[in-house]
Coordinates of N, CA and C and ligand atoms in Angstrom, one line a residue:
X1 N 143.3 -116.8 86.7 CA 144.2 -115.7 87.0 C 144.1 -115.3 88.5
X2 N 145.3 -115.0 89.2 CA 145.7 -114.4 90.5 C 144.4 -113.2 90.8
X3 N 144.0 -112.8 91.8 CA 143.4 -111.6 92.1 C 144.7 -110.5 92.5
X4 N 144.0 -109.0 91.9 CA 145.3 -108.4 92.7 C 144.8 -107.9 94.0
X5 N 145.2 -107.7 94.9 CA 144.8 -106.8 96.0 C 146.2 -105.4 96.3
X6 N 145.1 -104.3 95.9 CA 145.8 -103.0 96.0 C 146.5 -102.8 97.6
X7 N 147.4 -102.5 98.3 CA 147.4 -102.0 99.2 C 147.9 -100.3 99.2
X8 N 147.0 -99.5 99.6 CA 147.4 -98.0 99.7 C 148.0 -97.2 100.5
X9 N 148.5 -98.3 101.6 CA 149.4 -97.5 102.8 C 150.0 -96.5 102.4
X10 N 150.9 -96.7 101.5 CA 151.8 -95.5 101.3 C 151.6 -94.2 100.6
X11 N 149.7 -94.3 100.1 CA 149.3 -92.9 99.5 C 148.8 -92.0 100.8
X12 N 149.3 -92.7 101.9 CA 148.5 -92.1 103.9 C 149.9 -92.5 104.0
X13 N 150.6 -92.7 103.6 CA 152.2 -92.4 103.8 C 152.7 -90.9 103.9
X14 N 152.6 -90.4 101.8 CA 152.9 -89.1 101.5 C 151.8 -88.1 101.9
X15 N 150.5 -88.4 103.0 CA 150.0 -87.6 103.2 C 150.3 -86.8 104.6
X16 N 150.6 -88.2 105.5 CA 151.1 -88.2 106.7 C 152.5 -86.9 107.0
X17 N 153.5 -87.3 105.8 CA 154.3 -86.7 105.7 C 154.4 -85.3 106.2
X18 N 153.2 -84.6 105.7 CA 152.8 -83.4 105.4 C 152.0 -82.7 107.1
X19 N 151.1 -84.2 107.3 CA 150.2 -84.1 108.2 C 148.6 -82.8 107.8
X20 N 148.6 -83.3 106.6 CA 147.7 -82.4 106.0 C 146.5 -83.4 105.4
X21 N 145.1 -83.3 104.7 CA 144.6 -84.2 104.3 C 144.5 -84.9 103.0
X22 N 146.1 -84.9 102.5 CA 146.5 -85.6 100.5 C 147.8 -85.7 100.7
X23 N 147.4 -86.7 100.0 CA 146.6 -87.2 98.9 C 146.3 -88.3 100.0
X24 N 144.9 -88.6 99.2 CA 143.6 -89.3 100.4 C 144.0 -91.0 100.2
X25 N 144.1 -91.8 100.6 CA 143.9 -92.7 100.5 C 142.6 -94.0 99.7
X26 N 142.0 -93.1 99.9 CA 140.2 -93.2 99.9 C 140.1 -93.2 98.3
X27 N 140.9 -91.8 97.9 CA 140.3 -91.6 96.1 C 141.5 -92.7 95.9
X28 N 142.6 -93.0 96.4 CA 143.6 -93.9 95.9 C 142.8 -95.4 95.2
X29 N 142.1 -95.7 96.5 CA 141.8 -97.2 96.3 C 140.6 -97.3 95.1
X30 N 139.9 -96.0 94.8 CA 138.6 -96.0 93.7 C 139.1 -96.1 92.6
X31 N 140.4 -95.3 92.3 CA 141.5 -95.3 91.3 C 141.7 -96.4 90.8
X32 N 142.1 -97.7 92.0 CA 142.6 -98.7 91.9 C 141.5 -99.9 91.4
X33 N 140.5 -99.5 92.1 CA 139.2 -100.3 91.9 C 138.8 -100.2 90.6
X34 N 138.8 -98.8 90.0 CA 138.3 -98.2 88.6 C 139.4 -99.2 87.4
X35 N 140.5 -99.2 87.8 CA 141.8 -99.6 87.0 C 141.8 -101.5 86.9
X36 N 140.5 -101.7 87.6 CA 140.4 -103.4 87.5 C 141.4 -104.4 89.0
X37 N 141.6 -103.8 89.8 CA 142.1 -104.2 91.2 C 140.5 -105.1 91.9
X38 N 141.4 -106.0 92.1 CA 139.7 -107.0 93.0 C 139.8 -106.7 94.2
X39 N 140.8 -106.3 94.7 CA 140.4 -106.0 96.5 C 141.4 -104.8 96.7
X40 N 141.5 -104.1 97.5 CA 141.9 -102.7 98.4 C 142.4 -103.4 100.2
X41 N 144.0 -103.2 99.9 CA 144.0 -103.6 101.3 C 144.8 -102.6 102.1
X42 N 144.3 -102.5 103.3 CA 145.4 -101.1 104.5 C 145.7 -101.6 105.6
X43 N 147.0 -101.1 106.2 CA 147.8 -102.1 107.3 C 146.9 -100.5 108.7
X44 N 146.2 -101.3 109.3 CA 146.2 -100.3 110.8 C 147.2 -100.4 111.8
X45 N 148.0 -99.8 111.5 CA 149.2 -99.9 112.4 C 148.8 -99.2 113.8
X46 N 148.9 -100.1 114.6 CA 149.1 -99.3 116.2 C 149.7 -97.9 116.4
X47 N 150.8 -97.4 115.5 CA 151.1 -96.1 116.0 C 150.7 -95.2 115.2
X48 N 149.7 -96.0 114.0 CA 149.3 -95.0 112.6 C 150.1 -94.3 111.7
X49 N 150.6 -95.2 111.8 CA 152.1 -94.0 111.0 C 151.3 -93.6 109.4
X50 N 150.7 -94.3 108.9 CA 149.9 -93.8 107.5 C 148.9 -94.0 107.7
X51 N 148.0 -95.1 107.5 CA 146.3 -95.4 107.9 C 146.4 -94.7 108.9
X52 N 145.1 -94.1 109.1 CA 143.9 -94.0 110.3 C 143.2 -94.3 110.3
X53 N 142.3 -94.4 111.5 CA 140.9 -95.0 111.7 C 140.1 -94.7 110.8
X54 N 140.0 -93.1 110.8 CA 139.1 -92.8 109.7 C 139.2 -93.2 108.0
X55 N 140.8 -93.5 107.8 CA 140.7 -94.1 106.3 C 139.9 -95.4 106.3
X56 N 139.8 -96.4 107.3 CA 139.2 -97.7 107.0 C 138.0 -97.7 106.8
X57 N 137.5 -96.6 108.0 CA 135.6 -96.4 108.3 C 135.4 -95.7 106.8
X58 N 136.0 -95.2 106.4 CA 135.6 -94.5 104.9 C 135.6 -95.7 104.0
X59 N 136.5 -96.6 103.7 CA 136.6 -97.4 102.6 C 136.1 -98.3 102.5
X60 N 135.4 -98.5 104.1 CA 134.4 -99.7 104.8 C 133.3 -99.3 103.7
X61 N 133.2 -97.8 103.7 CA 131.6 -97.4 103.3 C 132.4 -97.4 101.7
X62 N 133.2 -97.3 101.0 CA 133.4 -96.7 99.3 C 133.9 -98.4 99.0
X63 N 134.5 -99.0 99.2 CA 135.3 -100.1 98.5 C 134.1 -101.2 98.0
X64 N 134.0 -101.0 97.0 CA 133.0 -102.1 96.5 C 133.8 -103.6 95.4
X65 N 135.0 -103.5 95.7 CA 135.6 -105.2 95.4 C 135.8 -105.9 97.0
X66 N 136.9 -105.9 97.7 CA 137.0 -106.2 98.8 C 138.1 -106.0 99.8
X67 N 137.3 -105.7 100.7 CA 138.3 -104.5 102.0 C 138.9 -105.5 102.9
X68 N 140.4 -105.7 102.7 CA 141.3 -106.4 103.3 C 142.1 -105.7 104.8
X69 N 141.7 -105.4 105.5 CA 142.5 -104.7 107.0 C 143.6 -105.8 107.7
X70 N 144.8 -105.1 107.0 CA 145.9 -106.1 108.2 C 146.2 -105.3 109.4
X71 N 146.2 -106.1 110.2 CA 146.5 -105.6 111.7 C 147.0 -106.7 112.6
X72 N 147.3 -106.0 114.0 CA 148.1 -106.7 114.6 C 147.4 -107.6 115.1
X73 N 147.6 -108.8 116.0 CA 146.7 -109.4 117.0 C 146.4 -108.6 118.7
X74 N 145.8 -107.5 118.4 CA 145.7 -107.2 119.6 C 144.2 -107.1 119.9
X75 N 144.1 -106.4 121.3 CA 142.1 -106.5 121.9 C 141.5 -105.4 121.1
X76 N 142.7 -104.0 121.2 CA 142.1 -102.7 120.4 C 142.0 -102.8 119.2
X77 N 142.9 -103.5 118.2 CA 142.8 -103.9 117.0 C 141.0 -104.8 116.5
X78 N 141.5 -105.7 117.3 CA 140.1 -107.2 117.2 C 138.8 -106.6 117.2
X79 N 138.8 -105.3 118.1 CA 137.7 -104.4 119.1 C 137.1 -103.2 117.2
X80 N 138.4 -102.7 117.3 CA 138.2 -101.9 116.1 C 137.3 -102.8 114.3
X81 N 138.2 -103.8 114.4 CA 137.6 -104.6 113.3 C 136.0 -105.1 113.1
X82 N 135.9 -105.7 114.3 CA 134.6 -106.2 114.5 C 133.6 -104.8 114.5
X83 N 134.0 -103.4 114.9 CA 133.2 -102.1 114.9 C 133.2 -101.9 113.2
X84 N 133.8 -102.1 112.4 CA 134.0 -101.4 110.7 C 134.0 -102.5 110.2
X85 N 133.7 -104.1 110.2 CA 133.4 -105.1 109.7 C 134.2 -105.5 108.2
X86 N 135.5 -105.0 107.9 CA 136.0 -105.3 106.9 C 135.7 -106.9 106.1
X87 N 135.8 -106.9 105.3 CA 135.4 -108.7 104.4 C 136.9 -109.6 105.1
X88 N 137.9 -108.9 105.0 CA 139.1 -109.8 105.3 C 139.5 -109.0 106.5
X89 N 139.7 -109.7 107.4 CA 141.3 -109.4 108.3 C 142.4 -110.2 108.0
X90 N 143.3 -110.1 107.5 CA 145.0 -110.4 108.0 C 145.5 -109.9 108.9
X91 N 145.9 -111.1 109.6 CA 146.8 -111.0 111.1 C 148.1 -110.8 110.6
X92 N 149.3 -110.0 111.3 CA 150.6 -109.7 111.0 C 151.1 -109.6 112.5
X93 N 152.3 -109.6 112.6 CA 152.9 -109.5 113.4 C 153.4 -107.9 113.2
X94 N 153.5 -107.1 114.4 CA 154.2 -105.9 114.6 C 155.4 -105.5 115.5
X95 N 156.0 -104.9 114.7 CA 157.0 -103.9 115.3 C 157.4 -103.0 115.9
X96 N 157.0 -101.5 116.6 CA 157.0 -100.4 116.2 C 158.0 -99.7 115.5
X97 N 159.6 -100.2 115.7 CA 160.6 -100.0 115.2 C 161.2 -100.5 113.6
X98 N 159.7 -101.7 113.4 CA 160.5 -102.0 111.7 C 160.1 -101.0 110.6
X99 N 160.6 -101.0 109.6 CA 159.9 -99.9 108.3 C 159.0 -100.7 108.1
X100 N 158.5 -102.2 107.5 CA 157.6 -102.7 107.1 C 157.4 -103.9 108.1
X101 N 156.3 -104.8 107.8 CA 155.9 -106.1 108.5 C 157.5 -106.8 108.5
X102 N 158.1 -107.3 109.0 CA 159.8 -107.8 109.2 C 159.8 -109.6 108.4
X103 N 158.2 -110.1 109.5 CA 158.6 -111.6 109.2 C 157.4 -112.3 109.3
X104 N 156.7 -113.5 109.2 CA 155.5 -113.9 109.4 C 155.1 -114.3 110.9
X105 N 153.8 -114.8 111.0 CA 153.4 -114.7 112.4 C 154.0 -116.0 112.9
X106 N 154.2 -116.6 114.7 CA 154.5 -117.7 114.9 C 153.5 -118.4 115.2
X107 N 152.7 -119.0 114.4 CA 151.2 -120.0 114.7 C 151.1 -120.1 115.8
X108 N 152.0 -121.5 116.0 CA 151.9 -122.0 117.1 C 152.1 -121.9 118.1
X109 N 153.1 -120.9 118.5 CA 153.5 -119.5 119.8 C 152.3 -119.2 120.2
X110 N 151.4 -118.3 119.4 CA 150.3 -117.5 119.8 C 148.7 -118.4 119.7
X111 N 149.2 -119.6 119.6 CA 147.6 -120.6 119.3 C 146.6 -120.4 119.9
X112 N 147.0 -120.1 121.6 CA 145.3 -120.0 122.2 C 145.0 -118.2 122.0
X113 N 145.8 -117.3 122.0 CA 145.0 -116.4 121.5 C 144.7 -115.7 119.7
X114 N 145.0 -116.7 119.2 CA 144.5 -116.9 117.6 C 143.4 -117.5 117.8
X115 N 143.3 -118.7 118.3 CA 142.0 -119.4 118.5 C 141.4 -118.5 118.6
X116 N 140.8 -118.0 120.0 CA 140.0 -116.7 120.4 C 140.1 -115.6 119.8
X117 N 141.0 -115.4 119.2 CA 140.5 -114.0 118.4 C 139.6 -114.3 116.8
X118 N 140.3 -115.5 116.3 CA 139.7 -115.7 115.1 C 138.2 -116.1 114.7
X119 N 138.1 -116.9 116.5 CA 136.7 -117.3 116.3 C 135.7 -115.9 116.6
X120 N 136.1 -115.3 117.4 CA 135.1 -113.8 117.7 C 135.1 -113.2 115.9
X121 N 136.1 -112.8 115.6 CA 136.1 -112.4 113.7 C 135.1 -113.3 112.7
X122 N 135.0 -114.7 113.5 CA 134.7 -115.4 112.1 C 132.9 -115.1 112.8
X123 N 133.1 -114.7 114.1 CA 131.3 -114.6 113.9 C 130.9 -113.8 113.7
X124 N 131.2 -112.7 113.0 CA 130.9 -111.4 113.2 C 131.4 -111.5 111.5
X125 N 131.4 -112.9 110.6 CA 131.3 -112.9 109.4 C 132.7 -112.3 108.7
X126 N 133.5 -112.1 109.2 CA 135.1 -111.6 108.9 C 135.8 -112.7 108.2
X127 N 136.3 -113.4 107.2 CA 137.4 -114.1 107.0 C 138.7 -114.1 107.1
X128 N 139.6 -114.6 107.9 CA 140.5 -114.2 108.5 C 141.5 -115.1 107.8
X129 N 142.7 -114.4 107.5 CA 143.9 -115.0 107.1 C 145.0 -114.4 107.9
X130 N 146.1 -115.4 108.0 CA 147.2 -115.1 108.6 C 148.5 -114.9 107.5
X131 N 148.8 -114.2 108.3 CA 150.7 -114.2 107.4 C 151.5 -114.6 107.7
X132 N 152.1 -115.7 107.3 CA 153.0 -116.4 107.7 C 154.2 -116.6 106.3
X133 N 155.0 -117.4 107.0 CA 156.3 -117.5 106.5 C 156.0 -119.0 105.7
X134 N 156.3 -119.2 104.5 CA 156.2 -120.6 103.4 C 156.9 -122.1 104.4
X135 N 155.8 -122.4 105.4 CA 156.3 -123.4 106.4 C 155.4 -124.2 106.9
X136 N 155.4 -125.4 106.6 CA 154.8 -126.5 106.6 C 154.2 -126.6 108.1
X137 N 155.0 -126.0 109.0 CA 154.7 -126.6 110.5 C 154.1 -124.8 110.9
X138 N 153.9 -123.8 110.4 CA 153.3 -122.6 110.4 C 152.0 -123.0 109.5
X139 N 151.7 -123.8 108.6 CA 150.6 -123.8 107.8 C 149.7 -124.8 108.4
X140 N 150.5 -125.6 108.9 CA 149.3 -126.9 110.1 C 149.0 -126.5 111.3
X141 N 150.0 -125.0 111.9 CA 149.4 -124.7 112.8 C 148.1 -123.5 112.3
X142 N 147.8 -123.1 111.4 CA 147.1 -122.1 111.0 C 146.1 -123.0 110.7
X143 N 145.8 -123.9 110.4 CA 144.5 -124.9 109.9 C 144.0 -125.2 111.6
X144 N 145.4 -125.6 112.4 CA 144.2 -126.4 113.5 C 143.6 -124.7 114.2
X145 N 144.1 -123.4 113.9 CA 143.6 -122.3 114.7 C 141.8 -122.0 113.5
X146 N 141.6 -122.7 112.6 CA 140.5 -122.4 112.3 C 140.7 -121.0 111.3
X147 N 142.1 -121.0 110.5 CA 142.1 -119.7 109.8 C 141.4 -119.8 108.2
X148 N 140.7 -118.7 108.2 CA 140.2 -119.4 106.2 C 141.1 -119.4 105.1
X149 N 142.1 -118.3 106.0 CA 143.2 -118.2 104.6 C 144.8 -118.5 105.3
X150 N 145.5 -118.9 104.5 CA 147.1 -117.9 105.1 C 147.5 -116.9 103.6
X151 N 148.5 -115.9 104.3 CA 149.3 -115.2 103.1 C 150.4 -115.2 103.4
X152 N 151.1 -115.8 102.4 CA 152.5 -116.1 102.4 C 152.8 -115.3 101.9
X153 N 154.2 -115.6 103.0 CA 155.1 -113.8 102.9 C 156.2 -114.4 101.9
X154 N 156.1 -113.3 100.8 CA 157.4 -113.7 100.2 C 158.9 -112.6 99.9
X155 N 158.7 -112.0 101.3 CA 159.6 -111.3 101.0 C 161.4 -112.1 101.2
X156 N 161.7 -113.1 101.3 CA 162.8 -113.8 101.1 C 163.0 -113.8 99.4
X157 N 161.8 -114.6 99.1 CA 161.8 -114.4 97.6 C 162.4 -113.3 97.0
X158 N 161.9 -112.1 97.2 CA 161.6 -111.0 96.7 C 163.3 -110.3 97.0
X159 N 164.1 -110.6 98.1 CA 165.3 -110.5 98.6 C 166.2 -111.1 97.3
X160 N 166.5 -112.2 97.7 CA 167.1 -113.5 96.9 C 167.4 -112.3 96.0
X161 N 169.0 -112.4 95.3 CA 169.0 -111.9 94.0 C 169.6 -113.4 92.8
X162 N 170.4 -114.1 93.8 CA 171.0 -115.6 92.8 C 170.2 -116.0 92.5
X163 N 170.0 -116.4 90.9 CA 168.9 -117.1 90.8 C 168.5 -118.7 91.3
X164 N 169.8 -119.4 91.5 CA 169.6 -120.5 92.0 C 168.9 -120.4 93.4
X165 N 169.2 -119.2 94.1 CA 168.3 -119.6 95.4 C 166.9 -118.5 95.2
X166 N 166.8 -117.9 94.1 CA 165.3 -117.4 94.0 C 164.4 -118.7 93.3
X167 N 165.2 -119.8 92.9 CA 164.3 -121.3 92.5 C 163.9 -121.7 93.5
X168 N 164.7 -121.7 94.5 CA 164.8 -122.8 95.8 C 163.4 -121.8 96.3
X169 N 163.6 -120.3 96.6 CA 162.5 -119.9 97.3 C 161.2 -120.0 96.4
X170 N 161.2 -120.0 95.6 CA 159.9 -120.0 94.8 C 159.3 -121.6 94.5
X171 N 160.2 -122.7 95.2 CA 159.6 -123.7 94.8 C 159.9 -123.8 97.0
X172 N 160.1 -123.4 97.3 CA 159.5 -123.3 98.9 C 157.9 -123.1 98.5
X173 N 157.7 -121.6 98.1 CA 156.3 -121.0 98.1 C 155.0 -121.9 97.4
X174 N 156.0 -122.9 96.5 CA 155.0 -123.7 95.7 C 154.6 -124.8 96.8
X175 N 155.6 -125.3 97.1 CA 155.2 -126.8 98.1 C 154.3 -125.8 99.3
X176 N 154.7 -124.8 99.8 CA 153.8 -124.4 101.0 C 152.1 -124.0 100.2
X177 N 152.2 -123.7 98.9 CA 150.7 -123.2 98.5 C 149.7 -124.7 98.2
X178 N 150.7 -126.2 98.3 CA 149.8 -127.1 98.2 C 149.8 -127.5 99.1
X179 N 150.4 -127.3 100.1 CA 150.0 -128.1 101.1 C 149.2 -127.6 102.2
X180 N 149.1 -125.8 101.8 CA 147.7 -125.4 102.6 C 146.8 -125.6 101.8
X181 N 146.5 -125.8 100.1 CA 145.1 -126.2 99.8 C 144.6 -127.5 100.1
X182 N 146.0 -128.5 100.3 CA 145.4 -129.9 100.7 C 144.8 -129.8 102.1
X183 N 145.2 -128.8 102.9 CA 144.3 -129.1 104.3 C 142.7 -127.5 103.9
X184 N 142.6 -127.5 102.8 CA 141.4 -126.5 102.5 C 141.3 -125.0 103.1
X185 N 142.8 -124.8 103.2 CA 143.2 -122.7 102.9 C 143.2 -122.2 102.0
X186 N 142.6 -121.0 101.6 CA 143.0 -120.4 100.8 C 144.0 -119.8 101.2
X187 N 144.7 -119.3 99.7 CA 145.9 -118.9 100.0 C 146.1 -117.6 99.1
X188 N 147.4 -116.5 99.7 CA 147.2 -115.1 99.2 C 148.6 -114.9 99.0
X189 N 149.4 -114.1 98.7 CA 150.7 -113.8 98.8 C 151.2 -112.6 98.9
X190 N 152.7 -112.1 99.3 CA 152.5 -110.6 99.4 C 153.7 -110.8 100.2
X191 N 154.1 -109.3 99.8 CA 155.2 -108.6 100.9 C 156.6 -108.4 99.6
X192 N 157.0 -107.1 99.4 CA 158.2 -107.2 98.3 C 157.8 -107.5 97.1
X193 N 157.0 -107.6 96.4 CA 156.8 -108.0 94.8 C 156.5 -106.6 94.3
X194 N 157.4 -107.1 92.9 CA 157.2 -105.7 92.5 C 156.9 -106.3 90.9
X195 N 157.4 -105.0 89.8 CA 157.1 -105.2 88.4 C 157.9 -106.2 87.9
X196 N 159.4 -106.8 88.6 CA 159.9 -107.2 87.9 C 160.3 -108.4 88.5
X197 N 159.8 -108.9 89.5 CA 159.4 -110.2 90.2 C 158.1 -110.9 90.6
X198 N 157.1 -110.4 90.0 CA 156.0 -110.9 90.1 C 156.0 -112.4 89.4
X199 N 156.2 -112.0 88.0 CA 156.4 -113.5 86.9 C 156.2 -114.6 87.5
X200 N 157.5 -114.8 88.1 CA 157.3 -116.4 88.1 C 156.7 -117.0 89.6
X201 N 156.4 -116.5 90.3 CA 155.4 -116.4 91.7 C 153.7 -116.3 91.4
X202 N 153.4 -115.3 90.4 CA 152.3 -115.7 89.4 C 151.8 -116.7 88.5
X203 N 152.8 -117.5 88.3 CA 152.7 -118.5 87.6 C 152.5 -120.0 88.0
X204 N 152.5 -120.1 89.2 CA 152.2 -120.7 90.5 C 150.5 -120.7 90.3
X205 N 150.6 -122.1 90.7 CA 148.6 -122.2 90.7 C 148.7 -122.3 92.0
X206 N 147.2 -121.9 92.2 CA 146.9 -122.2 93.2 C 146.7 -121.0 94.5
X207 N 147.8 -119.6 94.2 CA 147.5 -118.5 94.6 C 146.5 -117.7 94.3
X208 N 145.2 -117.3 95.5 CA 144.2 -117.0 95.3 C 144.4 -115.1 94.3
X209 N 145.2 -114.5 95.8 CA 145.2 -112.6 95.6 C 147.2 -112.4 95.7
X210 N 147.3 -111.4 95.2 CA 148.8 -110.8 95.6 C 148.1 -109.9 96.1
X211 N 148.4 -109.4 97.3 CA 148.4 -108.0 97.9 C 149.8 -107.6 97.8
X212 N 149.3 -106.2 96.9 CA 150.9 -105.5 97.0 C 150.6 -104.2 96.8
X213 N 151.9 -103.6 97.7 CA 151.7 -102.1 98.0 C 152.5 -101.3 97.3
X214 N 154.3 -101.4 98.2 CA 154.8 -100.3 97.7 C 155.2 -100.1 96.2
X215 N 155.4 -101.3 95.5 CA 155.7 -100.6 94.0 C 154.6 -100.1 93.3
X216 N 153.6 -100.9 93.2 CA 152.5 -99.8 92.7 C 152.6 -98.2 93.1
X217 N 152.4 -98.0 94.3 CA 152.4 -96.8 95.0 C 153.0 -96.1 94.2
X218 N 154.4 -96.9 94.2 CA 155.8 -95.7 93.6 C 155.6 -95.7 92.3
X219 N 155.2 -96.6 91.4 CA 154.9 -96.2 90.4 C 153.4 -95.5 90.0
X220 N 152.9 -95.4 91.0 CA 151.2 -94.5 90.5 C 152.4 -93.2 91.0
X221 N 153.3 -92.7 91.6 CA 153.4 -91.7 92.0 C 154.3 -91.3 90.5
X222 N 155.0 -91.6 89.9 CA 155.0 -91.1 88.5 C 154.3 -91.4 87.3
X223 N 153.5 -92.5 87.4 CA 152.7 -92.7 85.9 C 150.9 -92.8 86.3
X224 N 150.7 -92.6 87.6 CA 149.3 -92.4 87.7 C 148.7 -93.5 88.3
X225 N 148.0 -93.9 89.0 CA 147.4 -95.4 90.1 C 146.9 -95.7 88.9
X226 N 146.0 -95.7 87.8 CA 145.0 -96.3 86.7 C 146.5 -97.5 86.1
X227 N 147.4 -96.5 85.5 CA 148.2 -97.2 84.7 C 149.2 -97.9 85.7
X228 N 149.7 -97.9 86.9 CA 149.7 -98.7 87.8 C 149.6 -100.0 87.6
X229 N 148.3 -100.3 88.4 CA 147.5 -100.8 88.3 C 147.3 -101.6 87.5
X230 N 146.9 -101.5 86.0 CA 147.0 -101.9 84.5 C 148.4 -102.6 84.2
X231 N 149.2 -102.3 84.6 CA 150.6 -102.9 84.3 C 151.1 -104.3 85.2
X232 N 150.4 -103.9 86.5 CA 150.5 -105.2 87.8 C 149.4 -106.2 87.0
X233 N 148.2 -105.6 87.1 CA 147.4 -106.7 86.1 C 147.5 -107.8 85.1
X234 N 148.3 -106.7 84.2 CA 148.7 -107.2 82.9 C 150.0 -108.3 83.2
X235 N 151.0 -108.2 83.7 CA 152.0 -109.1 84.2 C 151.4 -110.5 84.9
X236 N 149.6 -110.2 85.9 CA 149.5 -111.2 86.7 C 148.7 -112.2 86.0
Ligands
LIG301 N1 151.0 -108.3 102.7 C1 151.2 -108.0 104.0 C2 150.7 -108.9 105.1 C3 152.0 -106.9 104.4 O1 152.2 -106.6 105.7 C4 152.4 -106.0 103.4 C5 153.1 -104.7 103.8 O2 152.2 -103.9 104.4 C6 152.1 -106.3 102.1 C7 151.4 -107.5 101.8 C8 152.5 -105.4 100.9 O3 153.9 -105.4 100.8 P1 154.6 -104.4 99.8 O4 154.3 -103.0 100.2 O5 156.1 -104.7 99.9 O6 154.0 -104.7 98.4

């Protein structure tokens, strides 16, 4: 079975809102942990719009499944990671202007400073995955940059409403998940899955974790993070 990976941005979303200290992010992810979640993941966005610094250094110290930090590829980012030592970094691409991560990273655009950034992360014991888009020529450039993981973005998937082209994308995500285990990535997924598209993207071998955020969120915000939680579980 799939791992889930909680993401809590959006409980430093409704707190942000306020600009007050709640609802904490912090008791969100123990909630989550408590409820049977294998990993806790938070996006450090450059402008902070929800995470802070201080949510990560806290979770660094509470999260006892495994602390996923996506962030951008930058020196302040790379600089910050390697200070709070999370188990995973995921690399994303940023926007300041998008509501969410938009699209996956361009491997082979950014190769010589992926190289260099990933090798500083991987000595400092970090495993580093990228997020990329379900693409053969994005997953061979992420093998020669030395990444341990990619996560495939499926938010096309997750778009698609025909079902003939939600086949096409989901047997995209399938050919791209074997052909990064044949060059030895693990592999993660995420971006847009919710309660009622998880199914058949779960049923897919060979996906290590789903990291997913906002529907849980929205649904712990009327039925509670435990039962959340329990319900993403139970579907994966
Ligand atoms: N994976 C990555 C790399 C992301 O950037 C995000 C959004 O922060 C997610 C997963 C979770 O997406 P969602 O909130 O749509 O579940």
């Amino acid at each position: 079975m799939a791992k889930l990976g909680v993401n809590v941005d959006h409980i430093a979303t409704i707190r942000q809102a306020r600009g007050i200290d709640e609802p904490d992010p912090v008791a969100a992810a123990l909630l989550a942990e408590l409820a049977g979640a294998q990993g806790i993941t938070v996006h450090l966005r450059e402008d902070r719009r929800h995470i802070q610094d201080r949510d990560v250094e806290l979770l660094r110290k509470t999260v006892k499944t495994r602390l996923n930090l996506e962030m951008a590829l930058t020196d302040e980012m790379v600089a910050f990671a390697l200070k709070v030592l999370p188990d995973v970094v995921t690399l994303v691409p940023e926007g300041r202007h998008e509501l969410t991560t938009e699209g996956g990273l361009d491997v082979s655009l950014l190769r010589s400073t992926l190289k260099e950034k990933i090798a500083l992360l991987k000595q400092a014991g970090i495993l580093v995955s990228l997020f990329i888009e379900p693409e053969i020529e994005q997953i061979k450039a992420s093998h020669r940059v030395a990444a341990d993981y990619i996560e495939i973005h499926t938010g096309t998937y997750c778009e698609t409403t025909n079902p003939a082209d939600q086949r096409a994308q989901l047997q995209r995500i399938e050919i791209a998940v074997s052909a990064a285990r044949k060059l030895g990535l693990g592999v993660n997924a995420g971006h847009g899955l919710n309660y009622r598209n998880i199914g058949p993207v779960a049923a897919l071998r060979g996906i290590e974790e789903f990291n997913i955020g906002h529907s849980i969120v929205a649904r712990a915000a009327l039925v509670g993070m435990e039962r959340a939680v329990r319900e993403m579980l139970a579907l994966l």
